[in-house]
Tab-separated table of C-alpha atoms in Angstrom:
chain	number	residue	atom	x	y	z
V	25	UNK	CA	13.587	-96.682	-46.264
V	26	UNK	CA	13.890	-99.036	-43.334
V	27	UNK	CA	12.569	-102.595	-43.155
V	28	UNK	CA	12.639	-103.989	-39.625
V	29	UNK	CA	12.721	-107.593	-38.480
V	30	UNK	CA	12.925	-108.800	-34.881
V	31	UNK	CA	14.400	-112.138	-33.808
V	32	UNK	CA	13.350	-113.390	-30.378
V	33	UNK	CA	15.410	-116.076	-28.646
V	34	UNK	CA	14.598	-118.183	-25.565
V	35	UNK	CA	18.122	-118.017	-24.134
V	36	UNK	CA	20.833	-115.334	-24.125
V	37	UNK	CA	22.927	-115.747	-27.299
V	38	UNK	CA	25.746	-113.248	-27.718
V	39	UNK	CA	26.649	-111.071	-30.686
V	40	UNK	CA	29.656	-113.333	-31.210
V	41	UNK	CA	27.225	-116.117	-32.082
V	42	UNK	CA	25.627	-113.847	-34.651
V	43	UNK	CA	29.015	-113.008	-36.163
V	44	UNK	CA	29.806	-116.702	-36.471
V	45	UNK	CA	26.509	-117.234	-38.266
V	46	UNK	CA	27.342	-114.408	-40.684
V	47	UNK	CA	30.774	-115.909	-41.341
V	48	UNK	CA	29.144	-119.262	-42.087
V	49	UNK	CA	26.625	-117.749	-44.528
V	50	UNK	CA	27.844	-117.794	-48.109
V	51	UNK	CA	28.215	-114.361	-49.635
V	52	UNK	CA	27.975	-112.412	-46.357
V	53	UNK	CA	30.624	-110.626	-44.324
V	54	UNK	CA	30.482	-108.122	-41.514
V	55	UNK	CA	32.104	-104.841	-40.600
V	56	UNK	CA	31.469	-103.498	-37.135
V	57	UNK	CA	30.879	-99.819	-36.421
V	58	UNK	CA	31.843	-98.443	-39.852
V	59	UNK	CA	30.031	-97.122	-42.881
V	60	UNK	CA	26.555	-96.122	-41.706
V	61	UNK	CA	27.364	-95.758	-38.022
V	62	UNK	CA	30.146	-94.234	-35.955
V	63	UNK	CA	29.828	-96.302	-32.783
V	64	UNK	CA	30.408	-100.071	-32.496
V	65	UNK	CA	27.381	-100.269	-30.216
V	66	UNK	CA	25.223	-99.191	-33.136
V	67	UNK	CA	25.285	-102.722	-34.502
V	68	UNK	CA	27.030	-104.914	-37.002
V	69	UNK	CA	26.916	-103.919	-40.656
V	70	UNK	CA	26.418	-106.951	-42.880
V	71	UNK	CA	27.885	-106.750	-46.369
V	72	UNK	CA	27.145	-108.920	-49.376
V	73	UNK	CA	29.157	-110.052	-52.362
V	74	UNK	CA	32.726	-109.495	-53.538
V	75	UNK	CA	32.234	-105.724	-53.492
V	76	UNK	CA	31.076	-105.861	-49.846
V	77	UNK	CA	27.919	-103.880	-50.602
V	78	UNK	CA	25.921	-102.916	-47.528
V	79	UNK	CA	22.938	-105.243	-47.113
V	80	UNK	CA	21.524	-104.928	-43.589
V	81	UNK	CA	22.397	-104.265	-39.950
V	82	UNK	CA	22.122	-106.615	-36.989
V	83	UNK	CA	21.658	-104.882	-33.639
V	84	UNK	CA	21.541	-106.358	-30.153
V	85	UNK	CA	21.306	-108.363	-28.071
V	86	UNK	CA	18.612	-106.655	-25.991
V	87	UNK	CA	16.929	-108.091	-22.937
V	88	UNK	CA	13.155	-108.423	-23.229
V	89	UNK	CA	10.389	-109.398	-20.849
V	90	UNK	CA	7.028	-110.906	-21.691
V	91	UNK	CA	5.195	-107.579	-21.858
V	92	UNK	CA	7.616	-106.437	-24.580
V	93	UNK	CA	6.580	-109.279	-26.875
V	94	UNK	CA	4.046	-109.002	-29.706
V	95	UNK	CA	0.983	-111.129	-28.961
V	96	UNK	CA	1.896	-113.684	-31.620
V	97	UNK	CA	5.406	-114.090	-30.220
V	98	UNK	CA	4.222	-114.287	-26.607
V	99	UNK	CA	1.814	-117.090	-27.538
V	100	UNK	CA	4.405	-119.079	-29.501
V	101	UNK	CA	7.544	-118.393	-27.471
V	102	UNK	CA	6.650	-117.240	-23.945
V	103	UNK	CA	10.216	-117.940	-22.790
V	104	UNK	CA	11.713	-115.332	-25.148
V	105	UNK	CA	14.298	-113.303	-23.239
V	106	UNK	CA	16.631	-111.888	-25.905
V	107	UNK	CA	15.995	-109.757	-28.979
V	108	UNK	CA	18.128	-109.106	-32.061
V	109	UNK	CA	16.997	-106.606	-34.687
V	110	UNK	CA	17.731	-107.050	-38.387
V	111	UNK	CA	17.363	-103.662	-40.084
V	112	UNK	CA	17.442	-103.174	-43.845
V	113	UNK	CA	18.240	-99.489	-44.242
V	114	UNK	CA	18.626	-97.602	-47.486
V	115	UNK	CA	16.873	-97.364	-50.818
V	116	UNK	CA	17.760	-100.756	-52.306
V	117	UNK	CA	14.631	-102.817	-51.755
V	118	UNK	CA	16.330	-105.896	-53.206
V	119	UNK	CA	18.249	-106.248	-49.935
V	120	UNK	CA	15.034	-106.846	-47.987
V	121	UNK	CA	14.938	-110.466	-49.123
V	122	UNK	CA	18.487	-111.014	-47.823
V	123	UNK	CA	17.604	-109.474	-44.478
V	124	UNK	CA	14.517	-111.687	-44.173
V	125	UNK	CA	16.508	-114.820	-45.008
V	126	UNK	CA	19.143	-114.021	-42.400
V	127	UNK	CA	16.521	-113.217	-39.750
V	128	UNK	CA	14.947	-116.629	-40.325
V	129	UNK	CA	18.362	-118.313	-40.207
V	130	UNK	CA	19.180	-116.573	-36.931
V	131	UNK	CA	15.808	-117.562	-35.480
V	132	UNK	CA	16.431	-121.194	-36.406
V	133	UNK	CA	19.954	-121.124	-34.944
V	134	UNK	CA	18.756	-119.821	-31.572
V	135	UNK	CA	15.541	-121.906	-31.521
V	136	UNK	CA	13.543	-118.705	-31.605
V	137	UNK	CA	11.163	-116.865	-33.918
V	138	UNK	CA	11.518	-114.061	-36.446
V	139	UNK	CA	8.881	-111.326	-36.537
V	140	UNK	CA	8.298	-109.083	-39.561
V	141	UNK	CA	7.388	-105.686	-38.071
V	142	UNK	CA	5.878	-104.360	-41.305
V	143	UNK	CA	3.572	-107.285	-42.062
V	144	UNK	CA	3.102	-108.319	-38.430
V	145	UNK	CA	3.963	-111.884	-39.464
V	146	UNK	CA	5.970	-114.474	-37.554
V	147	UNK	CA	8.201	-117.325	-38.701
V	148	UNK	CA	8.100	-120.275	-38.258
V	149	UNK	CA	4.336	-120.672	-38.431
V	150	UNK	CA	4.064	-124.466	-38.286
V	151	UNK	CA	3.152	-126.138	-35.031
V	152	UNK	CA	1.780	-122.994	-33.464
V	153	UNK	CA	-1.602	-122.876	-31.835
V	154	UNK	CA	-4.097	-120.179	-32.592
V	155	UNK	CA	-3.325	-116.939	-30.818
V	156	UNK	CA	-6.168	-115.401	-28.859
V	157	UNK	CA	-6.012	-111.801	-29.952
V	158	UNK	CA	-8.811	-109.558	-28.751
V	159	UNK	CA	-10.343	-107.023	-31.163
V	160	UNK	CA	-8.550	-104.212	-29.320
V	161	UNK	CA	-5.209	-105.708	-30.416
V	162	UNK	CA	-6.091	-106.139	-34.067
V	163	UNK	CA	-5.137	-103.730	-36.818
V	164	UNK	CA	-7.473	-100.837	-37.425
V	165	UNK	CA	-7.508	-97.158	-38.235
V	166	UNK	CA	-5.569	-94.969	-35.863
V	167	UNK	CA	-5.702	-91.320	-34.869
V	168	UNK	CA	-2.335	-89.576	-34.842
V	169	UNK	CA	-2.031	-86.687	-32.387
V	170	UNK	CA	0.751	-84.106	-32.660
V	171	UNK	CA	1.584	-81.011	-30.594
V	172	UNK	CA	4.114	-78.534	-32.040
V	173	UNK	CA	6.154	-76.273	-29.755
V	174	UNK	CA	9.179	-74.014	-29.852
V	175	UNK	CA	12.124	-75.519	-27.998
V	176	UNK	CA	12.959	-72.358	-26.053
V	177	UNK	CA	9.368	-72.188	-24.770
V	178	UNK	CA	9.061	-75.852	-23.835
V	179	UNK	CA	8.537	-76.306	-20.071
V	180	UNK	CA	11.330	-78.049	-18.184
V	181	UNK	CA	8.760	-80.162	-16.351
V	182	UNK	CA	7.204	-81.533	-19.540
V	183	UNK	CA	7.310	-85.205	-18.390
V	184	UNK	CA	5.442	-84.261	-15.191
V	185	UNK	CA	2.864	-82.317	-17.198
V	186	UNK	CA	2.282	-85.302	-19.463
V	187	UNK	CA	1.980	-87.794	-16.595
V	188	UNK	CA	-0.297	-85.579	-14.498
V	189	UNK	CA	-2.675	-84.919	-17.385
V	190	UNK	CA	-2.678	-88.583	-18.372
V	191	UNK	CA	-3.589	-89.582	-14.825
V	192	UNK	CA	-6.434	-87.070	-14.838
V	193	UNK	CA	-7.907	-87.670	-18.279
V	194	UNK	CA	-6.614	-90.825	-20.007
V	195	UNK	CA	-4.751	-93.214	-17.670
V	196	UNK	CA	-4.261	-95.501	-20.672
V	197	UNK	CA	-1.667	-92.969	-21.872
V	198	UNK	CA	0.520	-93.389	-18.770
V	199	UNK	CA	3.923	-94.852	-19.651
V	200	UNK	CA	4.533	-98.515	-18.905
V	201	UNK	CA	7.992	-98.740	-20.442
V	202	UNK	CA	10.025	-95.922	-21.964
V	203	UNK	CA	13.276	-95.275	-23.771
V	204	UNK	CA	14.915	-94.085	-26.964
V	205	UNK	CA	15.339	-97.532	-28.514
V	206	UNK	CA	13.452	-100.824	-28.505
V	207	UNK	CA	13.173	-102.792	-26.274
V	208	UNK	CA	12.611	-99.860	-23.942
V	209	UNK	CA	14.750	-100.104	-20.837
V	210	UNK	CA	12.837	-97.648	-18.649
V	211	UNK	CA	10.175	-99.134	-16.354
V	212	UNK	CA	7.732	-96.526	-15.042
V	213	UNK	CA	6.571	-98.704	-12.127
V	214	UNK	CA	10.215	-99.063	-11.066
V	215	UNK	CA	11.731	-95.726	-12.101
V	216	UNK	CA	8.780	-93.377	-11.613
V	217	UNK	CA	8.519	-89.816	-12.836
V	218	UNK	CA	12.114	-89.062	-11.791
V	219	UNK	CA	13.430	-91.819	-14.026
V	220	UNK	CA	11.259	-90.642	-16.897
V	221	UNK	CA	12.538	-87.104	-16.510
V	222	UNK	CA	16.174	-88.235	-16.292
V	223	UNK	CA	15.777	-90.149	-19.536
V	224	UNK	CA	14.103	-87.171	-21.213
V	225	UNK	CA	16.823	-84.768	-20.095
V	226	UNK	CA	19.845	-86.998	-20.561
V	227	UNK	CA	19.465	-88.981	-23.766
V	228	UNK	CA	21.243	-87.930	-26.931
V	229	UNK	CA	18.541	-89.522	-29.081
V	230	UNK	CA	15.868	-87.484	-30.801
V	231	UNK	CA	12.761	-89.035	-29.292
V	232	UNK	CA	11.674	-90.525	-25.971
V	233	UNK	CA	9.117	-93.228	-26.777
V	234	UNK	CA	6.450	-94.223	-24.252
V	235	UNK	CA	4.886	-97.671	-24.383
V	236	UNK	CA	1.320	-97.296	-23.145
V	237	UNK	CA	-1.859	-99.328	-22.605
V	238	UNK	CA	-4.428	-99.875	-25.342
V	239	UNK	CA	-6.292	-98.162	-26.842
V	240	UNK	CA	-3.366	-95.722	-26.633
V	241	UNK	CA	-0.840	-97.472	-28.870
V	242	UNK	CA	2.143	-95.251	-28.054
V	243	UNK	CA	3.300	-91.722	-27.295
V	244	UNK	CA	6.533	-89.793	-27.672
V	245	UNK	CA	8.214	-86.686	-26.305
V	246	UNK	CA	10.929	-84.846	-28.179
V	247	UNK	CA	13.983	-83.947	-26.144
V	248	UNK	CA	14.459	-80.365	-25.133
V	249	UNK	CA	18.074	-80.212	-26.342
V	250	UNK	CA	19.443	-81.758	-29.517
V	251	UNK	CA	22.116	-80.082	-31.683
V	252	UNK	CA	20.769	-81.834	-34.793
V	253	UNK	CA	17.312	-80.345	-34.481
V	254	UNK	CA	15.986	-76.884	-35.166
V	255	UNK	CA	13.732	-74.819	-32.929
V	256	UNK	CA	10.551	-76.875	-33.345
V	257	UNK	CA	9.677	-79.864	-31.148
V	258	UNK	CA	6.749	-82.205	-31.733
V	259	UNK	CA	5.061	-84.440	-29.142
V	260	UNK	CA	2.886	-87.251	-30.430
V	261	UNK	CA	0.395	-89.953	-29.484
V	262	UNK	CA	-1.384	-92.694	-31.415
V	263	UNK	CA	-4.836	-93.951	-30.374
V	264	UNK	CA	-7.038	-96.565	-31.988
V	265	UNK	CA	-9.837	-94.898	-33.902
V	266	UNK	CA	-12.454	-97.346	-32.626
V	267	UNK	CA	-11.893	-96.218	-29.027
V	268	UNK	CA	-12.650	-92.613	-29.979
V	269	UNK	CA	-16.082	-93.611	-31.244
V	270	UNK	CA	-17.011	-93.778	-27.549
V	271	UNK	CA	-18.324	-90.416	-26.404
V	272	UNK	CA	-16.941	-90.806	-22.878
V	273	UNK	CA	-13.404	-91.710	-23.984
V	274	UNK	CA	-13.491	-89.082	-26.745
V	275	UNK	CA	-14.428	-86.367	-24.234
V	276	UNK	CA	-11.557	-87.336	-21.937
V	277	UNK	CA	-9.148	-87.390	-24.877
V	278	UNK	CA	-10.326	-83.969	-26.045
V	279	UNK	CA	-9.674	-82.526	-22.580
V	280	UNK	CA	-6.172	-84.019	-22.633
V	281	UNK	CA	-5.561	-82.742	-26.185
V	282	UNK	CA	-6.467	-79.170	-25.274
V	283	UNK	CA	-4.904	-79.025	-21.814
V	284	UNK	CA	-1.633	-80.559	-22.973
V	285	UNK	CA	-1.484	-77.987	-25.792
V	286	UNK	CA	-2.071	-75.181	-23.308
V	287	UNK	CA	0.393	-76.345	-20.671
V	288	UNK	CA	3.305	-77.025	-23.025
V	289	UNK	CA	2.677	-73.848	-25.032
V	290	UNK	CA	1.902	-75.555	-28.344
V	291	UNK	CA	1.546	-73.081	-31.203
V	292	UNK	CA	-0.329	-75.754	-33.196
V	293	UNK	CA	-1.685	-79.249	-32.648
V	294	UNK	CA	-3.811	-81.650	-34.619
V	295	UNK	CA	-5.435	-85.066	-34.479
V	296	UNK	CA	-5.646	-86.851	-37.825
V	297	UNK	CA	-7.342	-90.127	-38.672
V	298	UNK	CA	-5.017	-92.450	-40.595
V	299	UNK	CA	-6.715	-95.427	-42.291
V	300	UNK	CA	-4.861	-98.719	-41.854
V	301	UNK	CA	-5.173	-101.597	-44.300
V	302	UNK	CA	-5.833	-105.180	-43.097
V	303	UNK	CA	-2.138	-106.025	-43.575
V	304	UNK	CA	-1.149	-103.319	-41.109
V	305	UNK	CA	0.154	-100.743	-43.590
V	306	UNK	CA	-1.117	-97.169	-43.624
V	307	UNK	CA	-3.431	-96.434	-46.537
V	308	UNK	CA	-2.079	-93.673	-48.808
V	309	UNK	CA	1.046	-93.393	-46.679
V	310	UNK	CA	2.726	-90.960	-49.059
V	311	UNK	CA	-0.358	-88.779	-49.322
V	312	UNK	CA	-0.521	-88.419	-45.569
V	313	UNK	CA	3.221	-87.980	-45.145
V	314	UNK	CA	3.521	-85.497	-47.990
V	315	UNK	CA	1.927	-82.740	-45.964
V	316	UNK	CA	4.103	-83.170	-42.907
V	317	UNK	CA	4.592	-79.966	-40.957
V	318	UNK	CA	8.324	-80.488	-40.657
V	319	UNK	CA	10.849	-80.758	-43.425
V	320	UNK	CA	12.880	-83.998	-43.405
V	321	UNK	CA	15.988	-82.275	-44.743
V	322	UNK	CA	15.547	-79.318	-42.402
V	323	UNK	CA	14.845	-81.491	-39.356
V	324	UNK	CA	11.933	-79.773	-37.654
V	325	UNK	CA	11.899	-76.466	-39.388
V	326	UNK	CA	8.292	-75.333	-39.565
V	327	UNK	CA	6.891	-75.781	-43.068
V	328	UNK	CA	3.347	-74.575	-42.457
V	329	UNK	CA	-0.139	-75.907	-41.816
V	330	UNK	CA	-1.265	-79.036	-43.605
V	331	UNK	CA	-3.143	-78.326	-46.811
V	332	UNK	CA	-5.790	-80.947	-46.080
V	333	UNK	CA	-8.197	-80.790	-43.110
V	334	UNK	CA	-7.610	-82.742	-39.896
V	335	UNK	CA	-10.290	-83.943	-37.495
V	336	UNK	CA	-9.154	-81.794	-34.523
V	337	UNK	CA	-6.893	-78.751	-34.541
V	338	UNK	CA	-5.493	-76.394	-31.931
V	339	UNK	CA	-4.099	-72.931	-32.648
V	340	UNK	CA	-2.007	-71.154	-30.030
V	341	UNK	CA	-1.475	-67.386	-29.723
V	342	UNK	CA	0.952	-67.259	-32.655
V	343	UNK	CA	-1.750	-68.472	-35.037
V	344	UNK	CA	-5.043	-67.341	-33.486
V	345	UNK	CA	-5.509	-63.974	-35.181
V	346	UNK	CA	-4.187	-65.205	-38.523
V	347	UNK	CA	-6.385	-68.274	-38.699
V	348	UNK	CA	-9.659	-67.261	-37.018
V	349	UNK	CA	-11.286	-65.702	-40.142
V	350	UNK	CA	-10.939	-68.976	-42.089
V	351	UNK	CA	-12.288	-71.444	-39.544
V	352	UNK	CA	-15.611	-73.126	-40.247
V	353	UNK	CA	-17.144	-76.077	-38.464
V	354	UNK	CA	-17.014	-76.188	-34.666
V	355	UNK	CA	-14.864	-73.550	-32.960
V	356	UNK	CA	-14.265	-73.094	-29.236
V	357	UNK	CA	-12.191	-70.206	-27.948
V	358	UNK	CA	-9.947	-70.423	-24.897
V	359	UNK	CA	-7.844	-67.657	-23.337
V	360	UNK	CA	-4.780	-69.533	-24.614
V	361	UNK	CA	-5.994	-70.416	-28.105
V	362	UNK	CA	-8.672	-71.965	-30.324
V	363	UNK	CA	-9.897	-75.551	-30.554
V	364	UNK	CA	-11.404	-76.508	-33.916
V	365	UNK	CA	-13.219	-79.658	-34.984
V	366	UNK	CA	-15.212	-80.736	-38.021
V	367	UNK	CA	-17.235	-83.709	-36.804
V	368	UNK	CA	-18.186	-85.335	-33.513
V	369	UNK	CA	-16.811	-88.805	-34.287
V	370	UNK	CA	-13.382	-89.335	-35.885
V	371	UNK	CA	-13.320	-88.575	-39.620
V	372	UNK	CA	-10.461	-89.149	-42.030
V	373	UNK	CA	-9.099	-86.876	-44.698
V	374	UNK	CA	-11.477	-87.976	-47.444
V	375	UNK	CA	-14.526	-87.691	-45.203
V	376	UNK	CA	-13.525	-84.198	-44.096
V	377	UNK	CA	-12.775	-83.072	-47.652
V	378	UNK	CA	-16.354	-83.947	-48.596
V	379	UNK	CA	-17.528	-81.278	-46.136
V	380	UNK	CA	-15.706	-78.522	-48.031
V	381	UNK	CA	-17.548	-76.488	-50.701
V	382	UNK	CA	-15.697	-78.228	-53.531
V	383	UNK	CA	-12.328	-79.364	-54.913
V	384	UNK	CA	-11.359	-75.764	-55.606
V	385	UNK	CA	-11.939	-74.759	-51.976
V	386	UNK	CA	-9.294	-75.765	-49.451
V	387	UNK	CA	-9.930	-75.446	-45.736
V	388	UNK	CA	-7.208	-72.765	-45.579
V	389	UNK	CA	-5.726	-70.463	-48.276
V	390	UNK	CA	-2.765	-72.042	-50.061
V	391	UNK	CA	-0.232	-69.537	-48.744
V	392	UNK	CA	-0.570	-71.009	-45.247
V	393	UNK	CA	0.729	-74.416	-46.390
V	394	UNK	CA	4.029	-75.682	-47.775
V	395	UNK	CA	4.354	-76.317	-51.503
V	396	UNK	CA	4.957	-79.870	-52.726
V	397	UNK	CA	5.898	-81.056	-56.193
V	398	UNK	CA	3.073	-83.596	-56.193
V	399	UNK	CA	0.900	-85.687	-53.887
V	400	UNK	CA	3.588	-88.335	-53.478
V	401	UNK	CA	6.555	-86.204	-52.428
V	402	UNK	CA	7.395	-86.013	-48.743
V	403	UNK	CA	9.647	-82.955	-48.711
V	404	UNK	CA	8.303	-79.507	-49.664
V	405	UNK	CA	9.898	-77.437	-52.387
V	406	UNK	CA	8.913	-74.200	-50.624
V	407	UNK	CA	7.868	-73.171	-47.156
V	408	UNK	CA	4.458	-71.633	-46.573
V	409	UNK	CA	4.354	-67.975	-47.550
V	410	UNK	CA	2.211	-66.985	-44.589
V	411	UNK	CA	3.430	-68.164	-41.179
V	412	UNK	CA	3.741	-66.335	-37.850
V	413	UNK	CA	6.942	-64.224	-37.800
V	414	UNK	CA	8.294	-66.086	-34.755
V	415	UNK	CA	8.135	-69.368	-36.664
V	416	UNK	CA	9.693	-67.818	-39.736
V	417	UNK	CA	12.607	-66.742	-37.549
V	418	UNK	CA	13.090	-70.226	-36.053
V	419	UNK	CA	16.682	-71.165	-36.712
V	420	UNK	CA	17.821	-74.151	-38.736
V	421	UNK	CA	19.667	-76.978	-37.003
V	422	UNK	CA	23.472	-76.899	-37.068
V	423	UNK	CA	25.257	-78.263	-40.148
V	424	UNK	CA	21.993	-78.536	-42.092
V	425	UNK	CA	21.816	-76.571	-45.366
V	426	UNK	CA	18.770	-74.423	-45.871
V	427	UNK	CA	17.692	-75.562	-49.294
V	428	UNK	CA	14.092	-74.467	-48.913
V	429	UNK	CA	12.666	-71.185	-50.067
V	430	UNK	CA	12.838	-68.173	-47.821
């Protein structure tokens, strides 16, 4: 579990000022670079009580510019230039309240604002004018795109492939800022494709995040080398569902979806509609997460196809012959694979399930999917019985026990 809060300040307060605030807060103490993290730069661990129990982490300061700010923050504090992050990490939800209180205290001390990333709420609220937020910025259902590849087959020019295809099909997906942590330090207008590639090749983090233009909410590229990961890499993109109701934008996105899969050698890809509640949380988050195609404990070991249908799917050469006999709906064959869709406009899991013959009929036989204890568990108890041999052979990451079934 992680609960994230951002504190935006109009000047440039130092971490020393934060430490002083912790020291002056009854019941709190701090311990830098120990416990959860190995490096001092990872943030300050805040402990609570006589037993010095871990409560939350304060990270920063980070420089921010206006385009980094949430709309609510930009309207209320346009002079914000510094960001601290208060992260409540772990399984003890009771610590969230302590993290929120400290974030508000820090915001008050630096004459700034605290922003709750989960609820998309800002503090303080008093004295603020109404924020003009266009419908395109409001919460709504999203479509999550994912392309799965084998690391040893991933092209070395992947950033160029992404940028070139984005320019051709969906310019909204071009990176504006990029990096492995927020606020993203890479500036595409300044650093160009060479800077993007250097960041992709050189970072020790797991994911390169791309900040994009709406209706593309974000994108990410997994790094080609990472000793903590297995053989599978996943590239992702999130687009507002409402934008894909437009036939013109949907056609351009479909071309990008297919061509990106072809050019990076994806063995599987999918686009799945994820309903979002008015408060910004995903509806049925555990149900959607529970069929993830990677095992959290195995860090990107291939588990199998999702047991529930997704709006769009791509199957590369490893899967084509195995999967073709089971595909219904709309199928288009390419020399490099198969594109499959169920409906013209975006449809979520429940809508797609209604197109199946009945509850007893899945879109794919059970042996192609991982086995889960129930609908609320995230990690599978067994891998899919029927997967392409090359994926079955994909090695585990170093120092990670294989506690899943063979």
